[in-house]
PDB file of C-alpha atoms in Angstrom:
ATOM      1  CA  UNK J 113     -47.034   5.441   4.648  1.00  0.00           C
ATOM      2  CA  UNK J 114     -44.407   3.613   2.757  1.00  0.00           C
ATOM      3  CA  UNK J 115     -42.382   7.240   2.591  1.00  0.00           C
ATOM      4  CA  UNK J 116     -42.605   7.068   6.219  1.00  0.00           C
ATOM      5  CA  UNK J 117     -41.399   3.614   6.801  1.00  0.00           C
ATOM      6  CA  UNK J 118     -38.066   4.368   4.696  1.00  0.00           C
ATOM      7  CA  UNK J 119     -37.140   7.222   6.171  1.00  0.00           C
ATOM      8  CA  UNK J 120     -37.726   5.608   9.535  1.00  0.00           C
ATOM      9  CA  UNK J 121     -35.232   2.827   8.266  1.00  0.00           C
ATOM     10  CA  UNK J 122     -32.770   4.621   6.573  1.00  0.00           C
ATOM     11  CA  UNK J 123     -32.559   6.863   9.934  1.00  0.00           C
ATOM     12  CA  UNK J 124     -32.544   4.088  12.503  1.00  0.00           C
ATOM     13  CA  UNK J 125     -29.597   2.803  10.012  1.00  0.00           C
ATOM     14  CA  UNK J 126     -27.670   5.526  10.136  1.00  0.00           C
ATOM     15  CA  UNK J 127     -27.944   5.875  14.289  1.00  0.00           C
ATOM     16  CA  UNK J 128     -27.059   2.640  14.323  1.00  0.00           C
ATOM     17  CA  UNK J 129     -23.614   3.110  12.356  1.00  0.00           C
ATOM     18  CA  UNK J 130     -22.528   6.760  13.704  1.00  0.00           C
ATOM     19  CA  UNK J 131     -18.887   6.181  12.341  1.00  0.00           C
ATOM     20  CA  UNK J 132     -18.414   5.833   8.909  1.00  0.00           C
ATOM     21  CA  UNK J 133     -15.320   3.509   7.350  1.00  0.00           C
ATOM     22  CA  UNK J 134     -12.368   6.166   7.264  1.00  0.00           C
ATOM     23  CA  UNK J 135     -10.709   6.627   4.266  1.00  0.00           C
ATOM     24  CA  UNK J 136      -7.040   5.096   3.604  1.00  0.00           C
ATOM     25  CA  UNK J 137      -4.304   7.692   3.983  1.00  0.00           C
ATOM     26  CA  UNK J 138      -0.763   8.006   3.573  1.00  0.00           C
ATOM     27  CA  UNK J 139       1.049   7.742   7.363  1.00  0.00           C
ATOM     28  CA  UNK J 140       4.752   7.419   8.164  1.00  0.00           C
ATOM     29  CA  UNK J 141       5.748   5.588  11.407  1.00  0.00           C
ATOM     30  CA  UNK J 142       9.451   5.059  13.152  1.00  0.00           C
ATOM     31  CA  UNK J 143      10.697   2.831  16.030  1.00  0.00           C
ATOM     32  CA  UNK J 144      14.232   2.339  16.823  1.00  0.00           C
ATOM     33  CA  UNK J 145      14.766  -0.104  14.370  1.00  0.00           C
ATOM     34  CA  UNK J 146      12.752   0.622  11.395  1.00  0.00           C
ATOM     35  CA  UNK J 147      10.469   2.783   9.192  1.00  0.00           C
ATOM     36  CA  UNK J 148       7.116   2.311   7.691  1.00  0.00           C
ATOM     37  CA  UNK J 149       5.430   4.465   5.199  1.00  0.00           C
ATOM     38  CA  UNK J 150       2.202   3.085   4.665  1.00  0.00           C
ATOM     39  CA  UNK J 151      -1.130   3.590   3.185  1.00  0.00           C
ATOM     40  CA  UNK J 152      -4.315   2.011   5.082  1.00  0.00           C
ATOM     41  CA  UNK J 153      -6.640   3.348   7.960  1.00  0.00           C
ATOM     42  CA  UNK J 154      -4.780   4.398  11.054  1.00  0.00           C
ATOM     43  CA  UNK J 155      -5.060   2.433  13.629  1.00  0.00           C
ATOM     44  CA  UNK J 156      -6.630  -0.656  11.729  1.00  0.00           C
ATOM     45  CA  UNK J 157      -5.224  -3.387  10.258  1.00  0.00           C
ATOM     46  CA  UNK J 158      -6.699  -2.188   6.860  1.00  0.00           C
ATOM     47  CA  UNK J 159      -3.528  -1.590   4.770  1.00  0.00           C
ATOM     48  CA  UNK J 160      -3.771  -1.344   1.198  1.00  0.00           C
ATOM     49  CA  UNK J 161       0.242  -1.274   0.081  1.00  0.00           C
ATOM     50  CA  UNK J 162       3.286  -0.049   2.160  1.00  0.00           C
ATOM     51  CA  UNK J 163       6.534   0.116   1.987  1.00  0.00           C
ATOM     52  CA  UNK J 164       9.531  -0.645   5.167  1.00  0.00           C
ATOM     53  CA  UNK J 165      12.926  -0.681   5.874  1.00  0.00           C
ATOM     54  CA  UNK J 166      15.551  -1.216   8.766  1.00  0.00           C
ATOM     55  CA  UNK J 167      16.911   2.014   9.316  1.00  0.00           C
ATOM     56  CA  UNK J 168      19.601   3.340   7.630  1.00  0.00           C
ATOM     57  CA  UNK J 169      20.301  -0.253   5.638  1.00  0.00           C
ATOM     58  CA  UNK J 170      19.720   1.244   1.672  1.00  0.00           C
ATOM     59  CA  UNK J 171      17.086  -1.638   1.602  1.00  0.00           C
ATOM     60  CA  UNK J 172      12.981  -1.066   1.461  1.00  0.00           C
ATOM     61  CA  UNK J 173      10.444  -3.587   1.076  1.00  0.00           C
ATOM     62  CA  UNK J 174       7.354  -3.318  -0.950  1.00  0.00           C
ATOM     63  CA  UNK J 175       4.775  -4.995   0.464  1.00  0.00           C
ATOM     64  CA  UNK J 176       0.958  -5.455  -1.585  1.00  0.00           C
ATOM     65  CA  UNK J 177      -1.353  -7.419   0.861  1.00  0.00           C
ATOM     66  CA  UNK J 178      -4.255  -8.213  -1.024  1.00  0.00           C
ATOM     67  CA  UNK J 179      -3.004  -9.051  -4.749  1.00  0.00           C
ATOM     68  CA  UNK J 180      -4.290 -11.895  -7.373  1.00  0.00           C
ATOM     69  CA  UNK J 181      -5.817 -14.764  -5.679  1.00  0.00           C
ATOM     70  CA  UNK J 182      -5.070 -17.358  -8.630  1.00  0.00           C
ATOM     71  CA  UNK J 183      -0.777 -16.362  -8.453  1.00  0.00           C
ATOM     72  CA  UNK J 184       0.887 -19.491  -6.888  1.00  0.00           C
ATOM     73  CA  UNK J 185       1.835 -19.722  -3.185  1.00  0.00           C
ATOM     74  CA  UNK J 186       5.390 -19.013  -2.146  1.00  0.00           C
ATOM     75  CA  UNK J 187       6.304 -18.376  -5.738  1.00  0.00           C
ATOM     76  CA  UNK J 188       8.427 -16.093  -7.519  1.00  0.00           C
ATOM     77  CA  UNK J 189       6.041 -13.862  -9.704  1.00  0.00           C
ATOM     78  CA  UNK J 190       6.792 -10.997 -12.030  1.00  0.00           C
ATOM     79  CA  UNK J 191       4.966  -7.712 -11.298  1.00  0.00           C
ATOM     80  CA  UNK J 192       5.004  -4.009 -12.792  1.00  0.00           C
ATOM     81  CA  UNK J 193       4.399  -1.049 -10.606  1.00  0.00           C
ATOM     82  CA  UNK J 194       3.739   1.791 -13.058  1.00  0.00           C
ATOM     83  CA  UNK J 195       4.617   5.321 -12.196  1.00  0.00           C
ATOM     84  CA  UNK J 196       3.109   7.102 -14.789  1.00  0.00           C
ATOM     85  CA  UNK J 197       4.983   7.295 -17.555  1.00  0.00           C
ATOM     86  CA  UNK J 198       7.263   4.827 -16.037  1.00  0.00           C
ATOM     87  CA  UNK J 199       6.927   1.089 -15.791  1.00  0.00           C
ATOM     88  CA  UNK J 200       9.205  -0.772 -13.358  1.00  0.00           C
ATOM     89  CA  UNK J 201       9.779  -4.640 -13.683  1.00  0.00           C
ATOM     90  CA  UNK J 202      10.122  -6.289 -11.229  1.00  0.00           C
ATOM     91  CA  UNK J 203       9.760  -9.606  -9.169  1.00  0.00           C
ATOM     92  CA  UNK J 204       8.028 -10.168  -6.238  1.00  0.00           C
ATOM     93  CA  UNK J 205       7.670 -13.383  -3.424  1.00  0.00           C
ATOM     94  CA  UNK J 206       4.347 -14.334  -2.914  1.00  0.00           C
ATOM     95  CA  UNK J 207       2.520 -15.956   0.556  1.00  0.00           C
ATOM     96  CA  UNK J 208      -0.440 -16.228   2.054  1.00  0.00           C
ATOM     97  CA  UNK J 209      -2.124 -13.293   4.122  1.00  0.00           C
ATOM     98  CA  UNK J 210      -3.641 -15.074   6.861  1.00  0.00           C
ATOM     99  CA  UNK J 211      -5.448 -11.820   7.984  1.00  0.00           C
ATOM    100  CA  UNK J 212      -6.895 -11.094   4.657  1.00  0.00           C
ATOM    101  CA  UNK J 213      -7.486 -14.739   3.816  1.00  0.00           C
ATOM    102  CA  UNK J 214      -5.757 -13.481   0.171  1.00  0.00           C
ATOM    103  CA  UNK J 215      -2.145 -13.452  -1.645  1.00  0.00           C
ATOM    104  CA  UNK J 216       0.451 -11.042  -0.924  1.00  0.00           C
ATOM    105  CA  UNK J 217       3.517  -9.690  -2.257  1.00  0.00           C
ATOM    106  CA  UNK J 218       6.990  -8.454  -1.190  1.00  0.00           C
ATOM    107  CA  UNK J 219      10.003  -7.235  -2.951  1.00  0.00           C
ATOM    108  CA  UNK J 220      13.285  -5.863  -1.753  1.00  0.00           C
ATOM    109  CA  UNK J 221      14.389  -2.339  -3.481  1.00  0.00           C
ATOM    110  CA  UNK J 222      17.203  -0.362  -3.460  1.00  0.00           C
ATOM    111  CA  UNK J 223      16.758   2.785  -1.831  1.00  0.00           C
ATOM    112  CA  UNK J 224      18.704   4.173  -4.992  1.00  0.00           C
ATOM    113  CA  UNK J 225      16.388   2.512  -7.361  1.00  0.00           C
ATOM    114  CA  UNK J 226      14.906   5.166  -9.933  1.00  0.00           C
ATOM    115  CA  UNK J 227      11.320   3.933  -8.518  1.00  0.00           C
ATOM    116  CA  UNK J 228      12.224   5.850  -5.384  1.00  0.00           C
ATOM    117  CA  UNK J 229      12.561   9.169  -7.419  1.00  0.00           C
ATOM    118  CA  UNK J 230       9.640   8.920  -9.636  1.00  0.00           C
ATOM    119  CA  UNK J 231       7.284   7.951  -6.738  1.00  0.00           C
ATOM    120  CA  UNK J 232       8.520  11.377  -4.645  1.00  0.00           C
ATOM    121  CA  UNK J 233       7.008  13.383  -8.257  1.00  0.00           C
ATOM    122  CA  UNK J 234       4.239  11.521  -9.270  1.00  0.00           C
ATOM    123  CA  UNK J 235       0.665  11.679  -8.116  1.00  0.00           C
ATOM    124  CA  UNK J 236      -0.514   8.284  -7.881  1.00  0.00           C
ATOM    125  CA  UNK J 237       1.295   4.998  -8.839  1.00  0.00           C
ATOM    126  CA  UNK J 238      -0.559   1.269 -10.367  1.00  0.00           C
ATOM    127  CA  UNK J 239       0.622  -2.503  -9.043  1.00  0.00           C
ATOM    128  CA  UNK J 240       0.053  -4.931 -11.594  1.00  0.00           C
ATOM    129  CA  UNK J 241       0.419  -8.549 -10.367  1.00  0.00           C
ATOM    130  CA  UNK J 242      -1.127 -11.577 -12.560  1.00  0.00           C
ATOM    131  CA  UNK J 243      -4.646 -10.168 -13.229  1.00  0.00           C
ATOM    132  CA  UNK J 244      -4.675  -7.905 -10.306  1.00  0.00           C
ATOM    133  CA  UNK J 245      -4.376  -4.024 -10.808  1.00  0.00           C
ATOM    134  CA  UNK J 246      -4.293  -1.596  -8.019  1.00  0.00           C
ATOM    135  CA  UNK J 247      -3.665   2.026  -8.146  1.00  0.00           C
ATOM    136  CA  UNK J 248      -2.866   4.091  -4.957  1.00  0.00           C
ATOM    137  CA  UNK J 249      -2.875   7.901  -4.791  1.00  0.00           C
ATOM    138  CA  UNK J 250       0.472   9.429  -3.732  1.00  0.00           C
ATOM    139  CA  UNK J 251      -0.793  12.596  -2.539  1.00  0.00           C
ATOM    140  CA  UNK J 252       0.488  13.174   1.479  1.00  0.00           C
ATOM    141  CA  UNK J 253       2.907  10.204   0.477  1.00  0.00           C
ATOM    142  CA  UNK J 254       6.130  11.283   2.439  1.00  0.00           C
ATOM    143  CA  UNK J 255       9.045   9.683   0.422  1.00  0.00           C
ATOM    144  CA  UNK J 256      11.291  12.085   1.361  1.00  0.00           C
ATOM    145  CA  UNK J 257      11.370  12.153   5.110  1.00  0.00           C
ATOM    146  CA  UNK J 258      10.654   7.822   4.594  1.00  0.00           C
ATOM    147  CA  UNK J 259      13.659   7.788   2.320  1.00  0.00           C
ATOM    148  CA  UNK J 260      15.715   9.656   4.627  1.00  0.00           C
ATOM    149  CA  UNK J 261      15.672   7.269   7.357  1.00  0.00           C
ATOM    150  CA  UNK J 262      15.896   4.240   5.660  1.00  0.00           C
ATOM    151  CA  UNK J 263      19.633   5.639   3.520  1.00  0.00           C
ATOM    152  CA  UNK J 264      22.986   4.500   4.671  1.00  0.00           C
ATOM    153  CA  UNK J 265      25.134   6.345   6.461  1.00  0.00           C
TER     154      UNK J 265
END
């Protein structure tokens, strides 16, 4: 009898939630003023790191939504983004994400930064901000065709 009463739960459970959470993925997106290459669920405001530029300036932004909670408030803060074996130094603007009630990050790159080149050949790459250590998976990541569109004339 108890048998019975699990399975009955476990399948009115999973009638009741047909659609499983979708997976984060790598998606690149263009309007007539910028580029996005970012990875999150389509379609969702679930975004767990991307990276932006206005077309054809040299410049992209880094952007980490959801870093370490304790990292001061529209401070400066030092971060490393490893891309195995690389590690890049660098410093990042903190704020608040009002969507995430958490911390996030932005930097501004150089589209000839060596980051740029070791991203397109690596298979994942790790943030590292205060205590706060993500690591993303590159794989479907599409630098090039992102890195193309955001490069000066």
């Amino acid at each position: 009898m108890r048998n019975l009463l699990l399975i009955t739960t476990a399948c009115l459970f999973l009638t009741a939630n047909p659609v499983h959470a979708q997976e984060r993925q790598w998606s690149i997106d263009q309007n007539d003023k910028e580029a996005y290459l970012v990875f999150g669920v389509p379609e969702s405001d679930d975004v767990g790191v991307s990276f932006w530029c206005k077309l054809q300036s040299g410049i992209i932004t880094f952007y980490a939504p959801d870093i370490d909670a304790n990292l001061k408030i529209a401070g400066n803060v030092r971060f490393t983004i490893e891309v195995p074996p690389k590690s890049f130094h660098l410093k990042g603007k903190t704020s608040v994400n009002q969507e995430a009630g958490s911390i996030s990050m932005e930097t501004n790159l150089k589209i000839t930064d060596r980051i740029f080149r070791n991203l397109q050949s690596a298979d994942h790459f790790t943030v590292k901000a205060g205590t706060a250590k993500q690591t993303y998976p590159l794989q479907d990541a599409d630098f090039t065709s992102f890195l193309a569109v955001c490069k000066t004339p």
